[in-house]
């Protein structure tokens, strides 16, 4: 989710020496949906890592990625 917040001149002065900006979006209606998507994505990644380890696919994946990178540099 991308938040765009317009900054007026007064805010620029107040933010000039800020170390960080904290935005509370806990009440945003799309947050629950976003969290559910993140949980599902994490589960898929964990499953893929399990398959890679189970079938020892690290070398093959490295070869595929290398071939793809080479094709993109042409």
CSV table of C-alpha atoms in Angstrom, one decimal:
chain,number,residue,atom,x,y,z
A,1,UNK,CA,0.0,0.0,0.0
A,2,UNK,CA,1.4,3.4,-1.0
A,3,UNK,CA,0.4,6.4,1.1
A,4,UNK,CA,0.9,9.8,-0.5
A,5,UNK,CA,0.7,12.7,1.9
A,6,UNK,CA,1.0,16.2,0.6
A,7,UNK,CA,3.5,18.3,2.6
A,8,UNK,CA,2.8,22.0,3.1
A,9,UNK,CA,5.4,24.6,4.0
A,10,UNK,CA,4.8,24.4,7.7
A,11,UNK,CA,5.2,20.6,7.6
A,12,UNK,CA,8.5,21.0,5.7
A,13,UNK,CA,9.8,23.2,8.6
A,14,UNK,CA,8.7,20.7,11.2
A,15,UNK,CA,10.1,17.7,9.3
A,16,UNK,CA,13.4,19.3,8.5
A,17,UNK,CA,15.1,17.7,11.5
A,18,UNK,CA,12.9,14.6,11.8
A,19,UNK,CA,14.6,11.2,12.3
A,20,UNK,CA,11.5,9.2,11.3
A,21,UNK,CA,7.9,9.5,10.4
A,22,UNK,CA,5.4,7.0,11.9
A,23,UNK,CA,2.0,6.5,10.2
A,24,UNK,CA,-0.7,4.6,12.0
A,25,UNK,CA,-2.8,2.9,9.3
A,26,UNK,CA,-4.3,0.3,11.6
A,27,UNK,CA,-7.8,1.5,10.9
A,28,UNK,CA,-7.4,1.4,7.1
A,29,UNK,CA,-10.1,-0.9,5.6
A,30,UNK,CA,-7.8,-2.6,3.2
A,31,UNK,CA,-5.3,-3.6,6.0
A,32,UNK,CA,-6.9,-6.9,6.9
A,33,UNK,CA,-7.0,-7.9,3.3
A,34,UNK,CA,-3.3,-6.9,2.9
A,35,UNK,CA,-2.4,-8.9,6.0
A,36,UNK,CA,-4.2,-12.0,4.7
A,37,UNK,CA,-2.4,-11.7,1.3
A,38,UNK,CA,1.0,-11.4,3.2
A,39,UNK,CA,0.2,-14.5,5.3
A,40,UNK,CA,-0.7,-16.5,2.1
A,41,UNK,CA,2.4,-15.3,0.3
A,42,UNK,CA,4.6,-16.3,3.3
A,43,UNK,CA,3.0,-19.8,3.3
A,44,UNK,CA,3.8,-20.2,-0.4
A,45,UNK,CA,7.4,-19.1,0.1
A,46,UNK,CA,7.8,-21.5,3.0
A,47,UNK,CA,6.3,-24.3,0.8
A,48,UNK,CA,8.7,-23.5,-2.1
A,49,UNK,CA,11.7,-23.5,0.3
A,50,UNK,CA,10.6,-26.9,1.6
A,51,UNK,CA,10.4,-28.3,-2.0
A,52,UNK,CA,13.8,-26.8,-2.8
A,53,UNK,CA,15.4,-28.4,0.2
A,54,UNK,CA,13.5,-31.7,-0.2
A,55,UNK,CA,14.4,-32.2,-3.8
A,56,UNK,CA,17.9,-30.5,-3.7
A,57,UNK,CA,16.9,-28.0,-6.3
A,58,UNK,CA,19.4,-25.2,-5.3
A,59,UNK,CA,21.8,-25.9,-8.1
A,60,UNK,CA,19.1,-26.1,-10.8
A,61,UNK,CA,17.5,-22.9,-9.6
A,62,UNK,CA,20.9,-21.2,-9.7
A,63,UNK,CA,21.4,-22.3,-13.3
A,64,UNK,CA,17.9,-21.1,-14.3
A,65,UNK,CA,18.4,-17.7,-12.7
A,66,UNK,CA,21.9,-17.3,-14.2
A,67,UNK,CA,20.6,-18.2,-17.7
A,68,UNK,CA,17.7,-15.7,-17.2
A,69,UNK,CA,20.1,-12.9,-16.1
A,70,UNK,CA,22.4,-13.6,-19.1
A,71,UNK,CA,19.4,-13.3,-21.4
A,72,UNK,CA,18.4,-10.0,-19.9
A,73,UNK,CA,21.9,-8.5,-20.5
A,74,UNK,CA,21.8,-9.0,-24.2
